[in-house]
Amino acid sequence: MTEKPSLLLQKQEKNTQTRAEHSLRSELTYDQRSFIMNGERVFLNSATIHYFRMPREEWREVLMKAKLAGMNCIDTYFAWNVHEPEEGQWSFEGDHDCGAFLDLCAELGMYVITRPGPFICAEWDFGGFPYWLETKQGIRFRQNNEAYLHYVDLYFDRIIPIIRERQLSAGGTVILVQVENEYGYLMDDAAASAHMNHLRDSLLQRGIDVPLITCVGGAEGTIEGANFWSGADGHYAKLREKQPDTPKVVTEFWTGWFENWGGPSAIQKTPALLEKRIMEILRAGYTGISYYMFYGGTNFGGYGGRTVGSSDIFMITSYDYDAPLNEYGRVTAKYAVAKTLSYFVHAFGALLMETEEVPTEQIKVRHSQGISVRGRCKGNEQIWFLESHKDERETFHVTLEEGRTIPVALNPGQIIPILDRVEIAEHVYLTGGTMITGNEVVNGELTLFIVAEAGQRSVVELESNVLNVRGSSMQVLVEHDPVREVYRFDLVHFREPGIIHLEASGVPIRFVVLDKEMMDRTWRIDGGGEPDQLRYAIGFDDVDVSSSGQVTGMISDPNRTIMLLGSWTGGEQTLIGHEFIYGERNKLQSGIPDEHVVESSAAIRHSQFTRLPMPPKLSDSPDLSRVTLTAQQRSSSGQPEHFSQYGQDFGYLLYECDFDRSVNGITTLILPDLQDTARIYVNHVEQALVRQVGAAGMQVQTNKGKNTLQVLVQHMGRLNFSPYLGESKGLAGSVYIGGSVQDIRRNWHTEQGIVHLDEVNDHHLQEDRLLSRTFTLDGMDRAILVGAVSQGLRINGMDVPMEGYQDWFSFDTLDLSLYLRPGEINTLEMPYSRTPLNRLELILYRSENELKDWRMAGMNALLPQQWETYEASNKSGHLQTHGQTADYSGNRSATPVGNGTNGQPVWYRWQFSKSAVPGHYRVNLMLRLTGMSKGTLHLNGHHLGRYWQIGPQEDYKIPVSWLQEENELLLFDEEGRAPERVRLLYDNLSQYPWVVVE
């Protein structure tokens, strides 16, 4: 049989014809150095922004912030479960209009990298798969499984045309499309090829003609990128060995990290470290960086996912990610870092993309101890990357070729690029001992920004046959070496910007000398790509450009100098912030009638800017509706159904059954398959909040005779990354009464003695050293091991299969029942991996003690039924409503009690008016839930997400675009905590005015 011609080659030929027919305005090609757009090399500065993590009304401002930071590309996932929440019910309107998002990127002149999945990870529920996919018979996710691929094809039929119609070949700006996502974490390329090639061909068949990319694992005919935070050199070497003829891009550069309920705040990746990691990427030779995330946004509704690493790593509602733009779209210190280095790339990227690394043995730079030097060169032009290994800031001297010595100041661990004889104009060569951004003509002058810390000195050299200093706003020492035709500028960096005008070889040049903080407040506004429209605004904390092109800026310090360079309506200017905020031109722009214009700055300040915006105030007496937990009216089933079986995507399910006990007392409830947090009630008294899941057992108080068990489960998010996607949410399978839960982290035996796995162990304990431990069944016939087990587990000499498991997952749930030896001592063996372990439990129970005849109730049964008026509780812990008092303070065994705790779930409802916001302010609204327990938030019909007051999240985003003149805020609290300290507030930057910049 003859081999079928490659579909990849067939489609490439067809796409070539299509491009010719459409007479494309743009064409993207590539070589081993970079991507090439219409013959010109392009460094991809890409901002990862997910349209589905914010309201549509916020898209433009967030995308514009990326553009202003020097990003030329947007990277986005497409979330299948957003677009097909129920089978066959497609949603591409409003906030879900991904086509409109791509169109907006094009309108702003941004390239786009699309990542349609179908799996996206993204800390998003189920990795983007819709919940109902779990119910399909025989389905296996991310495999060449017939059922799975059938639904993937249906999804691609809908999503790919949206992308196809916006490719370069159709006049759009989509330049790259990703095949799947991080498949290399599951298996190597050889094992993955069948599935990856199928998905690749599915894209080609549907008309994708731009280059295809992959990340962490590749496929034939695609360009592979790397995902990482650190280790740029190692990843670069692997990519270069694997694909020597393709550009090297960082498909995900992790600017921060996600946060999970009960975990620490993810602030470990500091701005200084971010700067260093970007420098490592540039030094290694990458010519594309996708900042994951540039803006994180919010996991509204139930879309926050869950990941491996423990049993209960559930994503918080905020997906701030400690990204350059925070959850509210505000700029941060990391934004300033990304912007400065993007401006550097914009200025000298053409050189970077043409360079090769200088071999170590060829480096002739001499330097003192405490720093290391690596370089990249193109001909005689070189960029040296100096890295400090000292513990404090220090000024080092480096000697370049021909004995040229310059000082360089470095912070501990900092990397600074030193330009060495870089040609910036014909016969004009630049050498700089500090960060230099900007290298373009602005208002007729070649403008460079020379940047260092405040009070720092720096040296810049220009080689030119003729140079004249035409003027300077600062003191500057210029030394001339006539032999080498070098002019050496000794500069000092003040908080006040300085400008030096000069002419070199007939070229007008301008040095703008800034300290680092003023560089952070420097904004490049490209004017739609027209050179004569290029502008810079210096001194603003934040800047925005409207759809009409109007520039506005925010000023936090009215005493700061503001400088405008380029083609502004009023020409180039240097003013003080007061003149922008209180000046006559802004009074007129504000629409104040002429007769009200006064010369008194104080009067203007009083009339316009002292009325700070105040957030809406919530009433002290919200309405409340107690939830009666009952499923008595529901028919019974043999076993509980999980969420997908029940036909519910997110929210809560209540499970209920009756059982008999012969005596009063405490017994153990066993939940062998529980994947979410759950509240356990016996006889309508809460007994426990289960947090560590997978399998769980807890002690409960029971009565002699009939007892009613209720389990209230909140869907906390499905695994977004794991070999085990598609876990059943809620209660899945049988539940048992009676049994035991043993913490077995201690007293493991090795040849060297006893090892306790809940402690840090000596370094001499080798990885894979065999550990063993025994246990007895005590009349039980079922056993589950849950927690941080190690690959290679054995019980009673038999291997326990753990397909796909890796020790760094730190969590698995294993049913050991088939391996047990009743009446004997049973032995567990496993290799040592690492310690301390946060969980390793052995759960024992009897098959005959299964609880049956379950009743279930979904969210409809938990909705508010009857509203009452809440009155603040008194200090004795009473909840008061309309003349009646219910005392629940003595009814809360095994769970924390707070003032006003109701003991059952409660809905609270506030009606509030939208606050008037003065026109000079831009506010961001958040909700602080001090004193509450756990539940969900809703505003005007929008599901704002889950909340849980165990940290690290304290405040919850209220999108201003979702506010109406009159608003309804609903809060479902599982414990019925008193809402007396719940309040709305604005973020800190809401207090500063914005002004029009012309």
PDB file of C-alpha atoms in Angstrom, residues 136-294:
ATOM      1  CA  LYS A 136     -19.866  10.621  27.743  1.00  0.00           C
ATOM      2  CA  GLN A 137     -19.575   6.851  27.617  1.00  0.00           C
ATOM      3  CA  GLY A 138     -16.010   5.563  27.381  1.00  0.00           C
ATOM      4  CA  ILE A 139     -14.424   8.985  27.054  1.00  0.00           C
ATOM      5  CA  ARG A 140     -10.702   9.417  27.811  1.00  0.00           C
ATOM      6  CA  PHE A 141      -9.376  12.945  27.763  1.00  0.00           C
ATOM      7  CA  ARG A 142      -6.378  14.147  25.754  1.00  0.00           C
ATOM      8  CA  GLN A 143      -6.068  10.840  23.909  1.00  0.00           C
ATOM      9  CA  ASN A 144      -6.919   9.452  20.494  1.00  0.00           C
ATOM     10  CA  ASN A 145     -10.175   8.313  21.974  1.00  0.00           C
ATOM     11  CA  GLU A 146     -13.132   8.145  19.585  1.00  0.00           C
ATOM     12  CA  ALA A 147     -15.640   9.768  21.911  1.00  0.00           C
ATOM     13  CA  TYR A 148     -13.228  12.517  22.927  1.00  0.00           C
ATOM     14  CA  LEU A 149     -12.142  13.372  19.380  1.00  0.00           C
ATOM     15  CA  HIS A 150     -15.767  13.454  18.213  1.00  0.00           C
ATOM     16  CA  TYR A 151     -16.517  16.311  20.596  1.00  0.00           C
ATOM     17  CA  VAL A 152     -13.186  18.006  19.934  1.00  0.00           C
ATOM     18  CA  ASP A 153     -14.084  18.081  16.240  1.00  0.00           C
ATOM     19  CA  LEU A 154     -17.424  19.691  17.032  1.00  0.00           C
ATOM     20  CA  TYR A 155     -15.668  22.299  19.166  1.00  0.00           C
ATOM     21  CA  PHE A 156     -13.052  22.979  16.475  1.00  0.00           C
ATOM     22  CA  ASP A 157     -15.837  23.358  13.916  1.00  0.00           C
ATOM     23  CA  ARG A 158     -17.054  26.332  15.941  1.00  0.00           C
ATOM     24  CA  ILE A 159     -13.878  27.940  17.281  1.00  0.00           C
ATOM     25  CA  ILE A 160     -11.387  27.538  14.434  1.00  0.00           C
ATOM     26  CA  PRO A 161     -13.384  29.523  11.827  1.00  0.00           C
ATOM     27  CA  ILE A 162     -13.348  32.472  14.247  1.00  0.00           C
ATOM     28  CA  ILE A 163      -9.544  32.287  14.266  1.00  0.00           C
ATOM     29  CA  ARG A 164      -9.204  31.448  10.568  1.00  0.00           C
ATOM     30  CA  GLU A 165     -11.126  34.552   9.523  1.00  0.00           C
ATOM     31  CA  ARG A 166      -8.688  36.720  11.461  1.00  0.00           C
ATOM     32  CA  GLN A 167      -5.380  35.292  10.227  1.00  0.00           C
ATOM     33  CA  LEU A 168      -2.893  37.324   8.230  1.00  0.00           C
ATOM     34  CA  SER A 169      -4.230  35.679   5.068  1.00  0.00           C
ATOM     35  CA  ALA A 170      -7.652  37.172   5.797  1.00  0.00           C
ATOM     36  CA  GLY A 171      -6.290  40.606   6.648  1.00  0.00           C
ATOM     37  CA  GLY A 172      -6.266  39.991  10.395  1.00  0.00           C
ATOM     38  CA  THR A 173      -3.409  39.920  12.884  1.00  0.00           C
ATOM     39  CA  VAL A 174      -3.442  36.307  14.078  1.00  0.00           C
ATOM     40  CA  ILE A 175       0.132  35.201  13.361  1.00  0.00           C
ATOM     41  CA  LEU A 176       0.519  31.926  15.293  1.00  0.00           C
ATOM     42  CA  VAL A 177      -1.808  29.133  16.418  1.00  0.00           C
ATOM     43  CA  GLN A 178      -0.867  26.670  19.136  1.00  0.00           C
ATOM     44  CA  VAL A 179      -1.483  22.924  18.946  1.00  0.00           C
ATOM     45  CA  GLU A 180      -2.805  21.565  22.283  1.00  0.00           C
ATOM     46  CA  ASN A 181      -0.925  22.698  25.393  1.00  0.00           C
ATOM     47  CA  GLU A 182       2.011  21.355  27.413  1.00  0.00           C
ATOM     48  CA  TYR A 183       1.490  17.813  26.172  1.00  0.00           C
ATOM     49  CA  GLY A 184       5.122  17.033  26.948  1.00  0.00           C
ATOM     50  CA  TYR A 185       4.237  16.918  30.633  1.00  0.00           C
ATOM     51  CA  LEU A 186       2.221  13.775  29.876  1.00  0.00           C
ATOM     52  CA  MET A 187       4.565  11.899  27.538  1.00  0.00           C
ATOM     53  CA  ASP A 188       7.525  12.346  25.202  1.00  0.00           C
ATOM     54  CA  ASP A 189       7.126  13.398  21.576  1.00  0.00           C
ATOM     55  CA  ALA A 190       7.315   9.885  20.178  1.00  0.00           C
ATOM     56  CA  ALA A 191       4.493   8.622  22.373  1.00  0.00           C
ATOM     57  CA  ALA A 192       2.514  11.832  21.838  1.00  0.00           C
ATOM     58  CA  SER A 193       2.905  12.036  18.074  1.00  0.00           C
ATOM     59  CA  ALA A 194      -0.319  10.278  17.063  1.00  0.00           C
ATOM     60  CA  HIS A 195      -2.491  12.557  19.174  1.00  0.00           C
ATOM     61  CA  MET A 196      -0.561  15.773  18.533  1.00  0.00           C
ATOM     62  CA  ASN A 197      -0.474  15.122  14.789  1.00  0.00           C
ATOM     63  CA  HIS A 198      -4.210  14.480  14.761  1.00  0.00           C
ATOM     64  CA  LEU A 199      -4.859  17.834  16.452  1.00  0.00           C
ATOM     65  CA  ARG A 200      -2.358  19.553  14.156  1.00  0.00           C
ATOM     66  CA  ASP A 201      -4.121  18.170  11.104  1.00  0.00           C
ATOM     67  CA  SER A 202      -7.484  19.188  12.527  1.00  0.00           C
ATOM     68  CA  LEU A 203      -6.296  22.801  12.517  1.00  0.00           C
ATOM     69  CA  LEU A 204      -4.885  22.554   9.009  1.00  0.00           C
ATOM     70  CA  GLN A 205      -8.057  20.949   7.658  1.00  0.00           C
ATOM     71  CA  ARG A 206     -10.045  23.910   8.953  1.00  0.00           C
ATOM     72  CA  GLY A 207      -7.908  26.458   7.128  1.00  0.00           C
ATOM     73  CA  ILE A 208      -5.221  27.507   9.584  1.00  0.00           C
ATOM     74  CA  ASP A 209      -2.323  28.700   7.431  1.00  0.00           C
ATOM     75  CA  VAL A 210      -0.137  30.676   9.836  1.00  0.00           C
ATOM     76  CA  PRO A 211       2.765  28.853  11.525  1.00  0.00           C
ATOM     77  CA  LEU A 212       1.770  26.366  14.205  1.00  0.00           C
ATOM     78  CA  ILE A 213       3.501  26.369  17.566  1.00  0.00           C
ATOM     79  CA  THR A 214       3.641  24.050  20.558  1.00  0.00           C
ATOM     80  CA  CYS A 215       4.910  24.411  24.106  1.00  0.00           C
ATOM     81  CA  VAL A 216       6.499  21.746  26.303  1.00  0.00           C
ATOM     82  CA  GLY A 217       6.392  18.994  23.728  1.00  0.00           C
ATOM     83  CA  GLY A 218       6.270  19.296  19.983  1.00  0.00           C
ATOM     84  CA  ALA A 219       4.849  17.865  16.797  1.00  0.00           C
ATOM     85  CA  GLU A 220       6.183  17.566  13.275  1.00  0.00           C
ATOM     86  CA  GLY A 221       5.762  20.790  11.331  1.00  0.00           C
ATOM     87  CA  THR A 222       5.364  23.009  14.388  1.00  0.00           C
ATOM     88  CA  ILE A 223       7.638  25.479  16.153  1.00  0.00           C
ATOM     89  CA  GLU A 224       8.240  24.467  19.745  1.00  0.00           C
ATOM     90  CA  GLY A 225       8.611  26.974  22.559  1.00  0.00           C
ATOM     91  CA  ALA A 226       9.572  26.659  26.200  1.00  0.00           C
ATOM     92  CA  ASN A 227       7.591  27.444  29.351  1.00  0.00           C
ATOM     93  CA  PHE A 228       9.553  28.508  32.419  1.00  0.00           C
ATOM     94  CA  TRP A 229      10.440  31.130  35.001  1.00  0.00           C
ATOM     95  CA  SER A 230      14.145  30.364  35.350  1.00  0.00           C
ATOM     96  CA  GLY A 231      16.785  28.274  33.600  1.00  0.00           C
ATOM     97  CA  ALA A 232      16.675  30.187  30.301  1.00  0.00           C
ATOM     98  CA  ASP A 233      20.026  28.803  29.110  1.00  0.00           C
ATOM     99  CA  GLY A 234      19.064  25.161  29.597  1.00  0.00           C
ATOM    100  CA  HIS A 235      15.742  25.532  27.826  1.00  0.00           C
ATOM    101  CA  TYR A 236      17.428  27.419  24.972  1.00  0.00           C
ATOM    102  CA  ALA A 237      19.996  24.667  24.489  1.00  0.00           C
ATOM    103  CA  LYS A 238      17.291  22.006  24.329  1.00  0.00           C
ATOM    104  CA  LEU A 239      15.248  23.954  21.773  1.00  0.00           C
ATOM    105  CA  ARG A 240      18.297  24.681  19.650  1.00  0.00           C
ATOM    106  CA  GLU A 241      19.296  21.032  19.630  1.00  0.00           C
ATOM    107  CA  LYS A 242      15.769  19.901  18.841  1.00  0.00           C
ATOM    108  CA  GLN A 243      14.879  22.566  16.255  1.00  0.00           C
ATOM    109  CA  PRO A 244      18.004  24.380  15.039  1.00  0.00           C
ATOM    110  CA  ASP A 245      16.181  26.178  12.210  1.00  0.00           C
ATOM    111  CA  THR A 246      13.316  27.822  14.140  1.00  0.00           C
ATOM    112  CA  PRO A 247      13.066  30.957  16.300  1.00  0.00           C
ATOM    113  CA  LYS A 248      13.547  30.433  20.020  1.00  0.00           C
ATOM    114  CA  VAL A 249      10.572  31.765  21.966  1.00  0.00           C
ATOM    115  CA  VAL A 250       9.413  31.564  25.555  1.00  0.00           C
ATOM    116  CA  THR A 251       5.793  30.556  25.050  1.00  0.00           C
ATOM    117  CA  GLU A 252       5.052  31.060  28.757  1.00  0.00           C
ATOM    118  CA  PHE A 253       7.324  33.226  30.867  1.00  0.00           C
ATOM    119  CA  TRP A 254       5.782  32.898  34.319  1.00  0.00           C
ATOM    120  CA  THR A 255       5.750  36.437  35.711  1.00  0.00           C
ATOM    121  CA  GLY A 256       4.077  35.305  38.940  1.00  0.00           C
ATOM    122  CA  TRP A 257       2.076  32.352  40.174  1.00  0.00           C
ATOM    123  CA  PHE A 258      -1.448  31.281  41.049  1.00  0.00           C
ATOM    124  CA  GLU A 259      -2.819  31.206  44.589  1.00  0.00           C
ATOM    125  CA  ASN A 260      -4.990  28.594  46.276  1.00  0.00           C
ATOM    126  CA  TRP A 261      -7.372  28.710  49.205  1.00  0.00           C
ATOM    127  CA  GLY A 262      -5.481  28.441  52.477  1.00  0.00           C
ATOM    128  CA  GLY A 263      -2.122  28.787  50.769  1.00  0.00           C
ATOM    129  CA  PRO A 264       0.420  31.599  51.002  1.00  0.00           C
ATOM    130  CA  SER A 265       0.362  34.783  48.976  1.00  0.00           C
ATOM    131  CA  ALA A 266       2.281  34.238  45.742  1.00  0.00           C
ATOM    132  CA  ILE A 267       4.678  37.178  45.895  1.00  0.00           C
ATOM    133  CA  GLN A 268       7.932  35.237  45.677  1.00  0.00           C
ATOM    134  CA  LYS A 269       8.784  36.444  42.167  1.00  0.00           C
ATOM    135  CA  THR A 270       9.822  39.986  42.981  1.00  0.00           C
ATOM    136  CA  PRO A 271      10.224  42.838  40.464  1.00  0.00           C
ATOM    137  CA  ALA A 272      14.011  42.617  40.822  1.00  0.00           C
ATOM    138  CA  LEU A 273      13.913  38.890  40.060  1.00  0.00           C
ATOM    139  CA  LEU A 274      11.589  39.505  37.125  1.00  0.00           C
ATOM    140  CA  GLU A 275      14.103  41.941  35.660  1.00  0.00           C
ATOM    141  CA  LYS A 276      16.915  39.437  36.108  1.00  0.00           C
ATOM    142  CA  ARG A 277      14.959  36.600  34.481  1.00  0.00           C
ATOM    143  CA  ILE A 278      14.084  38.760  31.448  1.00  0.00           C
ATOM    144  CA  MET A 279      17.752  39.675  31.112  1.00  0.00           C
ATOM    145  CA  GLU A 280      18.655  35.976  31.235  1.00  0.00           C
ATOM    146  CA  ILE A 281      16.189  35.366  28.398  1.00  0.00           C
ATOM    147  CA  LEU A 282      17.667  38.143  26.261  1.00  0.00           C
ATOM    148  CA  ARG A 283      21.203  37.055  27.074  1.00  0.00           C
ATOM    149  CA  ALA A 284      20.452  33.476  26.014  1.00  0.00           C
ATOM    150  CA  GLY A 285      19.259  34.621  22.577  1.00  0.00           C
ATOM    151  CA  TYR A 286      15.482  34.221  22.622  1.00  0.00           C
ATOM    152  CA  THR A 287      13.655  36.521  20.219  1.00  0.00           C
ATOM    153  CA  GLY A 288      10.159  36.072  21.592  1.00  0.00           C
ATOM    154  CA  ILE A 289       8.748  36.325  25.107  1.00  0.00           C
ATOM    155  CA  SER A 290       5.140  35.716  26.055  1.00  0.00           C
ATOM    156  CA  TYR A 291       4.479  37.103  29.520  1.00  0.00           C
ATOM    157  CA  TYR A 292       2.220  34.606  31.297  1.00  0.00           C
ATOM    158  CA  MET A 293       0.397  36.350  32.756  1.00  0.00           C
ATOM    159  CA  PHE A 294       0.653  39.994  31.738  1.00  0.00           C
TER     160      PHE A 294
END
